[in-house]
Each structure stands twice: as C-alpha cells, then as structure tokens.
PDB file of C-alpha atoms and ligand atoms in Angstrom:
ATOM      1  CA  MET A 299      47.016 -12.329  -0.458  1.00 47.00           C
ATOM      2  CA  ASP A 300      47.197  -9.765   2.219  1.00 47.00           C
ATOM      3  CA  ASP A 301      46.362  -6.099   1.509  1.00 52.00           C
ATOM      4  CA  ARG A 302      49.941  -4.769   2.189  1.00 52.00           C
ATOM      5  CA  LEU A 303      51.529  -7.299  -0.169  1.00 46.00           C
ATOM      6  CA  ARG A 304      48.900  -6.621  -2.789  1.00 49.00           C
ATOM      7  CA  LEU A 305      49.590  -2.881  -2.619  1.00 52.00           C
ATOM      8  CA  GLU A 306      53.289  -3.404  -2.949  1.00 49.00           C
ATOM      9  CA  TYR A 307      52.747  -5.534  -6.151  1.00 43.00           C
ATOM     10  CA  LEU A 308      50.368  -2.862  -7.550  1.00 43.00           C
ATOM     11  CA  GLU A 309      52.899  -0.151  -6.746  1.00 48.00           C
ATOM     12  CA  ALA A 310      55.716  -2.125  -8.473  1.00 43.00           C
ATOM     13  CA  MET A 311      53.476  -2.571 -11.550  1.00 41.00           C
ATOM     14  CA  GLY A 312      52.875   1.257 -11.580  1.00 37.00           C
ATOM     15  CA  ILE A 313      49.169   0.757 -10.818  1.00 44.00           C
ATOM     16  CA  GLN A 314      47.664   3.337  -8.422  1.00 47.00           C
ATOM     17  CA  SER A 315      45.340   2.278  -5.696  1.00 49.00           C
ATOM     18  CA  TRP A 316      43.076   3.978  -3.237  1.00 48.00           C
ATOM     19  CA  VAL A 317      42.533   3.066   0.259  1.00 44.00           C
ATOM     20  CA  CYS A 318      39.315   3.983   2.270  1.00 37.00           C
ATOM     21  CA  ARG A 319      39.440   7.190   4.350  1.00 42.00           C
ATOM     22  CA  GLU A 320      36.647   5.767   6.436  1.00 39.00           C
ATOM     23  CA  PRO A 321      36.386   2.143   7.768  1.00 35.00           C
ATOM     24  CA  VAL A 322      33.856   0.713   5.169  1.00 36.00           C
ATOM     25  CA  ALA A 323      33.616  -3.076   4.778  1.00 36.00           C
ATOM     26  CA  ASP A 324      36.251  -4.389   2.390  1.00 36.00           C
ATOM     27  CA  THR A 325      36.592  -1.355   0.315  1.00 36.00           C
ATOM     28  CA  VAL A 326      39.869  -0.970  -1.678  1.00 38.00           C
ATOM     29  CA  ILE A 327      39.312   0.708  -4.905  1.00 40.00           C
ATOM     30  CA  VAL A 328      41.938  -0.245  -7.330  1.00 39.00           C
ATOM     31  CA  ALA A 329      42.321   1.785 -10.573  1.00 37.00           C
ATOM     32  CA  THR A 330      43.362  -0.172 -13.672  1.00 36.00           C
ATOM     33  CA  GLU A 331      42.365   2.288 -16.288  1.00 36.00           C
ATOM     34  CA  LYS A 332      44.787   5.175 -16.841  1.00 32.00           C
ATOM     35  CA  LYS A 333      43.753   6.891 -20.161  1.00 30.00           C
ATOM     36  CA  VAL A 334      41.725   9.971 -20.751  1.00 31.00           C
ATOM     37  CA  VAL A 335      40.245  11.135 -23.926  1.00 34.00           C
ATOM     38  CA  ARG A 336      37.761  13.983 -23.983  1.00 38.00           C
ATOM     39  CA  ALA A 337      36.420  13.750 -27.435  1.00 47.00           C
ATOM     40  CA  GLU A 338      32.788  12.351 -27.616  1.00 58.00           C
ATOM     41  CA  GLY A 339      33.472  10.008 -30.357  1.00 48.00           C
ATOM     42  CA  GLN A 340      36.512   8.302 -28.817  1.00 48.00           C
ATOM     43  CA  GLY A 341      36.797   5.064 -27.024  1.00 45.00           C
ATOM     44  CA  THR A 342      38.278   5.482 -23.647  1.00 45.00           C
ATOM     45  CA  ARG A 343      37.171   6.068 -20.186  1.00 50.00           C
ATOM     46  CA  ALA A 344      38.405   8.711 -17.639  1.00 51.00           C
ATOM     47  CA  GLU A 345      41.697   8.375 -15.838  1.00 51.00           C
ATOM     48  CA  PRO A 346      41.742   7.731 -12.066  1.00 53.00           C
ATOM     49  CA  SER A 347      42.402  10.673  -9.758  1.00 53.00           C
ATOM     50  CA  ALA A 348      45.398  10.484  -7.321  1.00 49.00           C
ATOM     51  CA  VAL A 349      43.300  10.872  -4.296  1.00 55.00           C
ATOM     52  CA  GLN A 350      41.989   8.647  -1.526  1.00 57.00           C
ATOM     53  CA  THR A 351      38.438   7.763  -2.002  1.00 67.00           C
ATOM     54  CA  ALA A 352      35.869   5.767   0.073  1.00 70.00           C
ATOM     55  CA  LEU A 353      32.752   4.070  -1.106  1.00 73.00           C
ATOM     56  CA  PRO A 354      29.591   5.420   0.541  1.00 75.00           C
ATOM     57  CA  ASP A 355      27.766   3.242   2.972  1.00 80.00           C
ATOM     58  CA  ASP A 356      25.344   0.696   1.632  1.00 92.00           C
ATOM     59  CA  VAL A 357      22.274   2.410   0.123  1.00 96.00           C
ATOM     60  CA  THR A 358      20.375  -0.810  -0.842  1.00 93.00           C
ATOM     61  CA  GLY A 359      16.869  -0.618   0.353  1.00 93.00           C
ATOM     62  CA  LEU A 360      16.757   3.127   1.007  1.00 96.00           C
ATOM     63  CA  GLY A 361      13.701   5.030  -0.148  1.00 97.00           C
ATOM     64  CA  TRP A 362      13.870   8.486  -1.991  1.00 98.00           C
ATOM     65  CA  GLU A 363      14.076  10.704   1.077  1.00 97.00           C
ATOM     66  CA  ASP A 364      16.856   8.719   2.825  1.00 97.00           C
ATOM     67  CA  LEU A 365      18.801   8.232  -0.422  1.00 98.00           C
ATOM     68  CA  LYS A 366      18.685  11.918  -1.032  1.00 98.00           C
ATOM     69  CA  ALA A 367      19.855  12.570   2.470  1.00 97.00           C
ATOM     70  CA  ARG A 368      22.836  10.277   1.846  1.00 97.00           C
ATOM     71  CA  VAL A 369      23.764  12.039  -1.423  1.00 97.00           C
ATOM     72  CA  VAL A 370      23.498  15.464   0.215  1.00 98.00           C
ATOM     73  CA  ALA A 371      25.885  14.280   3.148  1.00 96.00           C
ATOM     74  CA  CYS A 372      28.189  12.353   0.811  1.00 96.00           C
ATOM     75  CA  GLN A 373      31.904  12.986   1.236  1.00 96.00           C
ATOM     76  CA  ALA A 374      33.121   9.743  -0.391  1.00 95.00           C
ATOM     77  CA  CYS A 375      35.337  11.496  -2.881  1.00 96.00           C
ATOM     78  CA  THR A 376      36.989  14.867  -3.044  1.00 96.00           C
ATOM     79  CA  LEU A 377      34.288  16.452  -5.174  1.00 97.00           C
ATOM     80  CA  HIS A 378      32.419  17.416  -1.998  1.00 97.00           C
ATOM     81  CA  GLN A 379      35.188  19.878  -1.300  1.00 97.00           C
ATOM     82  CA  THR A 380      34.467  21.895  -4.436  1.00 97.00           C
ATOM     83  CA  ARG A 381      30.693  21.370  -4.964  1.00 98.00           C
ATOM     84  CA  THR A 382      28.153  24.170  -4.289  1.00 98.00           C
ATOM     85  CA  GLN A 383      25.606  21.486  -3.707  1.00 98.00           C
ATOM     86  CA  THR A 384      24.853  17.836  -4.695  1.00 98.00           C
ATOM     87  CA  VAL A 385      22.684  17.285  -7.893  1.00 98.00           C
ATOM     88  CA  PHE A 386      20.547  14.437  -6.926  1.00 98.00           C
ATOM     89  CA  GLY A 387      18.399  14.051 -10.020  1.00 98.00           C
ATOM     90  CA  VAL A 388      14.892  15.275 -10.846  1.00 98.00           C
ATOM     91  CA  GLY A 389      11.684  14.304 -12.435  1.00 98.00           C
ATOM     92  CA  ASN A 390       8.873  11.597 -12.271  1.00 98.00           C
ATOM     93  CA  GLN A 391      10.001   8.953  -9.894  1.00 98.00           C
ATOM     94  CA  GLU A 392       7.860   6.376 -11.680  1.00 98.00           C
ATOM     95  CA  ALA A 393       9.027   7.406 -15.147  1.00 98.00           C
ATOM     96  CA  ASP A 394       9.087   4.975 -18.091  1.00 98.00           C
ATOM     97  CA  LEU A 395      12.104   6.783 -19.451  1.00 98.00           C
ATOM     98  CA  MET A 396      15.135   7.650 -17.512  1.00 98.00           C
ATOM     99  CA  ILE A 397      17.837   9.956 -18.858  1.00 98.00           C
ATOM    100  CA  ILE A 398      21.413   9.459 -17.540  1.00 98.00           C
ATOM    101  CA  GLY A 399      24.054  12.087 -18.262  1.00 98.00           C
ATOM    102  CA  GLU A 400      27.531  12.629 -17.147  1.00 98.00           C
ATOM    103  CA  ALA A 401      27.876  15.080 -14.210  1.00 98.00           C
ATOM    104  CA  PRO A 402      26.668  18.556 -13.217  1.00 98.00           C
ATOM    105  CA  GLY A 403      28.200  21.456 -14.827  1.00 97.00           C
ATOM    106  CA  ALA A 404      28.479  25.043 -13.535  1.00 96.00           C
ATOM    107  CA  ASP A 405      24.841  25.908 -13.950  1.00 97.00           C
ATOM    108  CA  GLU A 406      23.641  22.484 -12.344  1.00 98.00           C
ATOM    109  CA  ASP A 407      26.116  22.975  -9.449  1.00 98.00           C
ATOM    110  CA  ARG A 408      24.471  26.379  -8.838  1.00 97.00           C
ATOM    111  CA  GLN A 409      21.006  25.436  -9.184  1.00 97.00           C
ATOM    112  CA  GLY A 410      21.017  21.851  -7.888  1.00 98.00           C
ATOM    113  CA  GLU A 411      19.200  20.372 -10.822  1.00 98.00           C
ATOM    114  CA  PRO A 412      20.615  18.222 -13.783  1.00 98.00           C
ATOM    115  CA  PHE A 413      20.547  19.550 -17.283  1.00 98.00           C
ATOM    116  CA  VAL A 414      19.568  23.232 -16.756  1.00 97.00           C
ATOM    117  CA  GLY A 415      22.190  24.882 -18.860  1.00 92.00           C
ATOM    118  CA  ARG A 416      22.352  25.139 -22.654  1.00 94.00           C
ATOM    119  CA  ALA A 417      22.599  21.417 -22.988  1.00 96.00           C
ATOM    120  CA  GLY A 418      19.662  20.945 -20.850  1.00 97.00           C
ATOM    121  CA  LEU A 419      17.439  23.172 -23.109  1.00 97.00           C
ATOM    122  CA  LEU A 420      18.485  21.007 -25.989  1.00 97.00           C
ATOM    123  CA  LEU A 421      17.651  17.924 -23.949  1.00 97.00           C
ATOM    124  CA  ASN A 422      14.229  19.297 -23.275  1.00 97.00           C
ATOM    125  CA  ALA A 423      13.739  19.958 -26.975  1.00 96.00           C
ATOM    126  CA  MET A 424      14.818  16.463 -27.798  1.00 96.00           C
ATOM    127  CA  LEU A 425      12.401  15.034 -25.364  1.00 97.00           C
ATOM    128  CA  LYS A 426       9.565  17.120 -26.744  1.00 97.00           C
ATOM    129  CA  ALA A 427      10.358  15.786 -30.187  1.00 94.00           C
ATOM    130  CA  ILE A 428       9.266  12.480 -29.022  1.00 96.00           C
ATOM    131  CA  GLY A 429       6.276  13.713 -27.201  1.00 96.00           C
ATOM    132  CA  LEU A 430       7.670  13.861 -23.704  1.00 97.00           C
ATOM    133  CA  GLU A 431       7.749  16.775 -21.340  1.00 97.00           C
ATOM    134  CA  ARG A 432      10.818  17.046 -18.988  1.00 97.00           C
ATOM    135  CA  GLY A 433       8.628  16.411 -16.028  1.00 97.00           C
ATOM    136  CA  GLN A 434       7.546  13.058 -17.291  1.00 98.00           C
ATOM    137  CA  VAL A 435      11.089  11.475 -17.247  1.00 98.00           C
ATOM    138  CA  PHE A 436      13.576  11.130 -14.510  1.00 98.00           C
ATOM    139  CA  ILE A 437      16.920  12.761 -15.143  1.00 98.00           C
ATOM    140  CA  ALA A 438      20.085  11.801 -13.282  1.00 98.00           C
ATOM    141  CA  ASN A 439      23.897  11.735 -13.856  1.00 98.00           C
ATOM    142  CA  ILE A 440      26.734   9.407 -13.341  1.00 98.00           C
ATOM    143  CA  LEU A 441      28.130  11.854 -10.789  1.00 98.00           C
ATOM    144  CA  LYS A 442      26.127  13.863  -8.355  1.00 98.00           C
ATOM    145  CA  CYS A 443      28.906  16.506  -7.878  1.00 98.00           C
ATOM    146  CA  ARG A 444      30.444  18.814 -10.242  1.00 98.00           C
ATOM    147  CA  PRO A 445      34.103  17.954 -11.304  1.00 98.00           C
ATOM    148  CA  PRO A 446      36.049  21.119 -11.184  1.00 97.00           C
ATOM    149  CA  GLY A 447      36.361  22.905 -14.407  1.00 94.00           C
ATOM    150  CA  ASN A 448      33.901  20.384 -15.992  1.00 89.00           C
ATOM    151  CA  ARG A 449      36.688  17.804 -16.357  1.00 96.00           C
ATOM    152  CA  ASP A 450      35.750  14.140 -17.043  1.00 95.00           C
ATOM    153  CA  PRO A 451      34.759  12.199 -13.992  1.00 97.00           C
ATOM    154  CA  HIS A 452      37.679  10.161 -12.648  1.00 96.00           C
ATOM    155  CA  VAL A 453      37.183   6.479 -12.259  1.00 96.00           C
ATOM    156  CA  ASP A 454      37.245   6.323  -8.523  1.00 96.00           C
ATOM    157  CA  GLU A 455      34.520   9.220  -8.510  1.00 97.00           C
ATOM    158  CA  ALA A 456      32.275   7.185 -10.710  1.00 97.00           C
ATOM    159  CA  VAL A 457      32.767   4.157  -8.541  1.00 96.00           C
ATOM    160  CA  CYS A 458      31.822   6.030  -5.481  1.00 96.00           C
ATOM    161  CA  CYS A 459      28.714   7.528  -7.036  1.00 97.00           C
ATOM    162  CA  GLU A 460      27.420   4.446  -8.609  1.00 97.00           C
ATOM    163  CA  PRO A 461      25.506   2.899  -5.720  1.00 97.00           C
ATOM    164  CA  PHE A 462      23.426   6.183  -5.655  1.00 98.00           C
ATOM    165  CA  LEU A 463      22.579   5.946  -9.261  1.00 98.00           C
ATOM    166  CA  GLN A 464      21.918   2.172  -9.151  1.00 97.00           C
ATOM    167  CA  ARG A 465      19.523   2.772  -6.222  1.00 98.00           C
ATOM    168  CA  GLN A 466      17.673   5.473  -8.240  1.00 98.00           C
ATOM    169  CA  ILE A 467      17.307   3.095 -11.188  1.00 98.00           C
ATOM    170  CA  ALA A 468      15.960   0.432  -8.838  1.00 98.00           C
ATOM    171  CA  LEU A 469      13.493   2.787  -7.379  1.00 98.00           C
ATOM    172  CA  VAL A 470      12.293   4.348 -10.769  1.00 98.00           C
ATOM    173  CA  LYS A 471      12.224   1.039 -12.515  1.00 98.00           C
ATOM    174  CA  PRO A 472      12.213   2.653 -16.012  1.00 98.00           C
ATOM    175  CA  LYS A 473      11.169   0.778 -19.022  1.00 98.00           C
ATOM    176  CA  VAL A 474      14.067   2.322 -20.950  1.00 98.00           C
ATOM    177  CA  ILE A 475      17.257   4.150 -19.993  1.00 98.00           C
ATOM    178  CA  LEU A 476      18.627   6.712 -22.430  1.00 98.00           C
ATOM    179  CA  ALA A 477      22.454   7.229 -21.778  1.00 98.00           C
ATOM    180  CA  VAL A 478      23.438  10.572 -23.196  1.00 98.00           C
ATOM    181  CA  GLY A 479      27.027  10.811 -23.985  1.00 98.00           C
ATOM    182  CA  ARG A 480      30.286   8.767 -23.817  1.00 98.00           C
ATOM    183  CA  VAL A 481      30.651   8.957 -20.076  1.00 98.00           C
ATOM    184  CA  ALA A 482      27.292   7.917 -19.226  1.00 98.00           C
ATOM    185  CA  ALA A 483      27.188   5.008 -21.876  1.00 98.00           C
ATOM    186  CA  GLN A 484      30.717   3.809 -21.021  1.00 98.00           C
ATOM    187  CA  ASN A 485      30.039   3.826 -17.099  1.00 98.00           C
ATOM    188  CA  LEU A 486      26.602   2.147 -17.423  1.00 98.00           C
ATOM    189  CA  LEU A 487      27.703  -0.451 -19.964  1.00 98.00           C
ATOM    190  CA  LYS A 488      31.201  -1.040 -18.396  1.00 97.00           C
ATOM    191  CA  THR A 489      32.999  -0.567 -21.654  1.00 97.00           C
ATOM    192  CA  ASP A 490      35.637   1.513 -23.406  1.00 96.00           C
ATOM    193  CA  VAL A 491      33.790   1.316 -26.727  1.00 98.00           C
ATOM    194  CA  ALA A 492      33.365   4.644 -28.528  1.00 97.00           C
ATOM    195  CA  VAL A 493      29.888   6.118 -28.194  1.00 97.00           C
ATOM    196  CA  GLY A 494      29.466   6.166 -31.957  1.00 97.00           C
ATOM    197  CA  LYS A 495      29.868   2.304 -31.858  1.00 98.00           C
ATOM    198  CA  LEU A 496      27.543   1.878 -28.910  1.00 98.00           C
ATOM    199  CA  ARG A 497      24.617   3.843 -30.463  1.00 97.00           C
ATOM    200  CA  ASN A 498      22.301   2.174 -32.782  1.00 96.00           C
ATOM    201  CA  ARG A 499      22.731  -1.186 -30.912  1.00 97.00           C
ATOM    202  CA  GLU A 500      20.683  -3.185 -28.448  1.00 95.00           C
ATOM    203  CA  HIS A 501      21.817  -3.035 -24.788  1.00 98.00           C
ATOM    204  CA  ALA A 502      20.335  -3.918 -21.479  1.00 98.00           C
ATOM    205  CA  ILE A 503      21.615  -3.401 -17.883  1.00 98.00           C
ATOM    206  CA  GLY A 504      21.240  -4.878 -14.453  1.00 95.00           C
ATOM    207  CA  GLU A 505      19.310  -7.809 -13.076  1.00 93.00           C
ATOM    208  CA  ALA A 506      16.163  -6.383 -14.475  1.00 96.00           C
ATOM    209  CA  ASN A 507      17.765  -6.313 -18.016  1.00 97.00           C
ATOM    210  CA  ILE A 508      16.445  -2.757 -18.572  1.00 98.00           C
ATOM    211  CA  PRO A 509      16.845  -1.779 -22.185  1.00 98.00           C
ATOM    212  CA  LEU A 510      19.377   0.926 -22.705  1.00 98.00           C
ATOM    213  CA  VAL A 511      19.671   3.276 -25.724  1.00 98.00           C
ATOM    214  CA  VAL A 512      22.888   5.124 -26.269  1.00 98.00           C
ATOM    215  CA  THR A 513      22.964   8.695 -27.890  1.00 98.00           C
ATOM    216  CA  TYR A 514      25.173  11.655 -28.160  1.00 98.00           C
ATOM    217  CA  HIS A 515      25.344  14.268 -25.397  1.00 98.00           C
ATOM    218  CA  PRO A 516      23.409  17.376 -26.054  1.00 97.00           C
ATOM    219  CA  ALA A 517      26.501  19.466 -25.373  1.00 97.00           C
ATOM    220  CA  TYR A 518      28.208  17.574 -28.284  1.00 97.00           C
ATOM    221  CA  LEU A 519      25.127  18.131 -30.492  1.00 97.00           C
ATOM    222  CA  LEU A 520      25.423  21.832 -29.764  1.00 97.00           C
ATOM    223  CA  ARG A 521      28.990  21.680 -31.052  1.00 96.00           C
ATOM    224  CA  SER A 522      28.214  19.284 -33.943  1.00 96.00           C
ATOM    225  CA  PRO A 523      24.618  19.952 -35.105  1.00 96.00           C
ATOM    226  CA  ASP A 524      25.198  17.746 -38.187  1.00 97.00           C
ATOM    227  CA  GLN A 525      24.980  14.704 -35.668  1.00 97.00           C
ATOM    228  CA  LYS A 526      21.439  15.668 -34.730  1.00 96.00           C
ATOM    229  CA  GLY A 527      19.940  13.308 -37.326  1.00 96.00           C
ATOM    230  CA  LYS A 528      21.626  10.425 -35.528  1.00 97.00           C
ATOM    231  CA  ALA A 529      20.399  11.533 -32.243  1.00 97.00           C
ATOM    232  CA  TRP A 530      16.884  11.554 -33.682  1.00 96.00           C
ATOM    233  CA  GLN A 531      17.242   8.008 -34.766  1.00 97.00           C
ATOM    234  CA  ASP A 532      18.363   7.072 -31.129  1.00 98.00           C
ATOM    235  CA  LEU A 533      15.338   8.945 -29.752  1.00 97.00           C
ATOM    236  CA  LEU A 534      12.978   7.056 -32.019  1.00 97.00           C
ATOM    237  CA  ARG A 535      14.645   3.781 -30.953  1.00 97.00           C
ATOM    238  CA  ALA A 536      14.097   4.809 -27.233  1.00 98.00           C
ATOM    239  CA  ARG A 537      10.449   5.622 -27.938  1.00 97.00           C
ATOM    240  CA  SER A 538       9.790   2.488 -29.653  1.00 97.00           C
ATOM    241  CA  LEU A 539      10.827   0.622 -26.515  1.00 97.00           C
ATOM    242  CA  LEU A 540       8.548   2.463 -24.310  1.00 95.00           C
TER     243      LEU A 540
HETATM  244  N1  URA B 843      25.788  17.622 -18.673  1.00 80.65           N
HETATM  245  C1  URA B 843      25.493  16.404 -18.017  1.00 80.65           C
HETATM  246  O1  URA B 843      25.921  15.471 -18.400  1.00 80.65           O
HETATM  247  N2  URA B 843      24.627  16.561 -16.948  1.00 80.65           N
HETATM  248  C2  URA B 843      24.103  17.690 -16.580  1.00 80.65           C
HETATM  249  O2  URA B 843      23.410  17.590 -15.491  1.00 80.65           O
HETATM  250  C3  URA B 843      24.475  18.830 -17.235  1.00 80.65           C
HETATM  251  C4  URA B 843      25.287  18.915 -18.249  1.00 80.65           C
END
C-alpha cells in the first residue's frame, strides 16, 4: 500500500502518524498507543505526542565517542528544543550491571548526568546495599533529554532514542540489566504490563538474551517507602545473576 493511502486510512481510524522531518530511510513512525497513566503501579505506556519526529541516523557499529557525539547533536524529536543538554549516561563502560531509568529530570538536565537528584541518592544507596559503588555500574535512561515538566516520555520520543540505548547496551555487554520503574521496564520489555507484575519474574532482552530484572523507580520508593522491601528483593535477584 502506498504511504499516502496508508496515512489516509490511519487518519480515518483516528490513529495519529508521524512523518520524518529529515529524509531517513523508510522511517514513518506510527503511533498505536494512546493511553497515559502516570502511577508507577499501573499498566499502560505513555501517549504519543502530536509532533513530527524522525529517527536518528543508524548508530550500529559506533564506538563510545562517536555515539556520544550523535546523542549530543540529536534533534530527532522536539525534546532537543527544551533540553539544557543531553544526558548520555555514566559509569563503567564494561560494567556487569547496567541500570536503566526513565529520563533526565531537572537536576540531570542541568548537570548532564543521570540520577543525580534525590532519586539518584537513593539509587546510590540501593547499589551500596548490594555491595556496588555507583562508578562500578553503567547508568542510562530510556530518553537522553528531559521531557518538559518531567512528564512521561511520549512513544515517538522513546522510539527515536531507542537506537542510542541499544547501542550502549551492545557496547557495555552487561551481565544483568536493572530496569528501574514502569517506563524503563515497559519500554525495554515492549509491554503494557504493570511494573508490580513485571518484577519478581525472569526476563531477558535482545539477541544476547541479557537477563533483565524489574524494580520500582527510586522516586516512587521515596514516595512509598513501604515498598522498599520489595525493591530489596529485586536487588538481591539482580545480584544473584551477576
Ligand atoms: N529519574 C530517571 O529515571 N532518570 C534520571 O536520570 C533521573 C531521575
């Protein structure tokens, strides 16, 4: 079916679509998910934004420096217009454990490093509890740029950013990935299942079948400290896989 006809059908069905702003090979991102629920324990993914979005150029095969340069220069989605800077990721590039969160917040956007605010301090303490220093792991996010007002990432933004994160995972080759929070878990596992149902289960992602452990986001744990016991169980699970 040609693109014009497909877009007409999608429009008639009330499904929003995005067309590349730049000529990138065969890239039309079509949103099929429309719901948004902000609560950590709920089971839906973020809604699409009503903006045009283009996938970044292929980053397969890039080394760390080139990959970082691509991220810094990225204008694939509109978040580049509001960011102070990109937040690439930080830590041991040969880490056994890779932590993946949601997106930079205000502190991270200012400092250019993931998890440096209050949630970051708790994450550091969680790592310490299983005998790891922050510098021993690699920390990244689903998005490299801060969504304004710390709103949930939109589907098209996560799609655009995914190649960067996938390349980071391929370069680090972690033994275990710890997905912190609903947005990280659902995007990495391509599911709408609630984080409470994803934790305490075995998962693996990618061609390398990297074991993935799901836990609550430290920001959620700050609001709901009674859930810290469950997070502790998740950390023990991650440590047992290392
Ligand atoms: N929350 C995240 O998910 N990532 C950060 O980098 C900071 C807060």
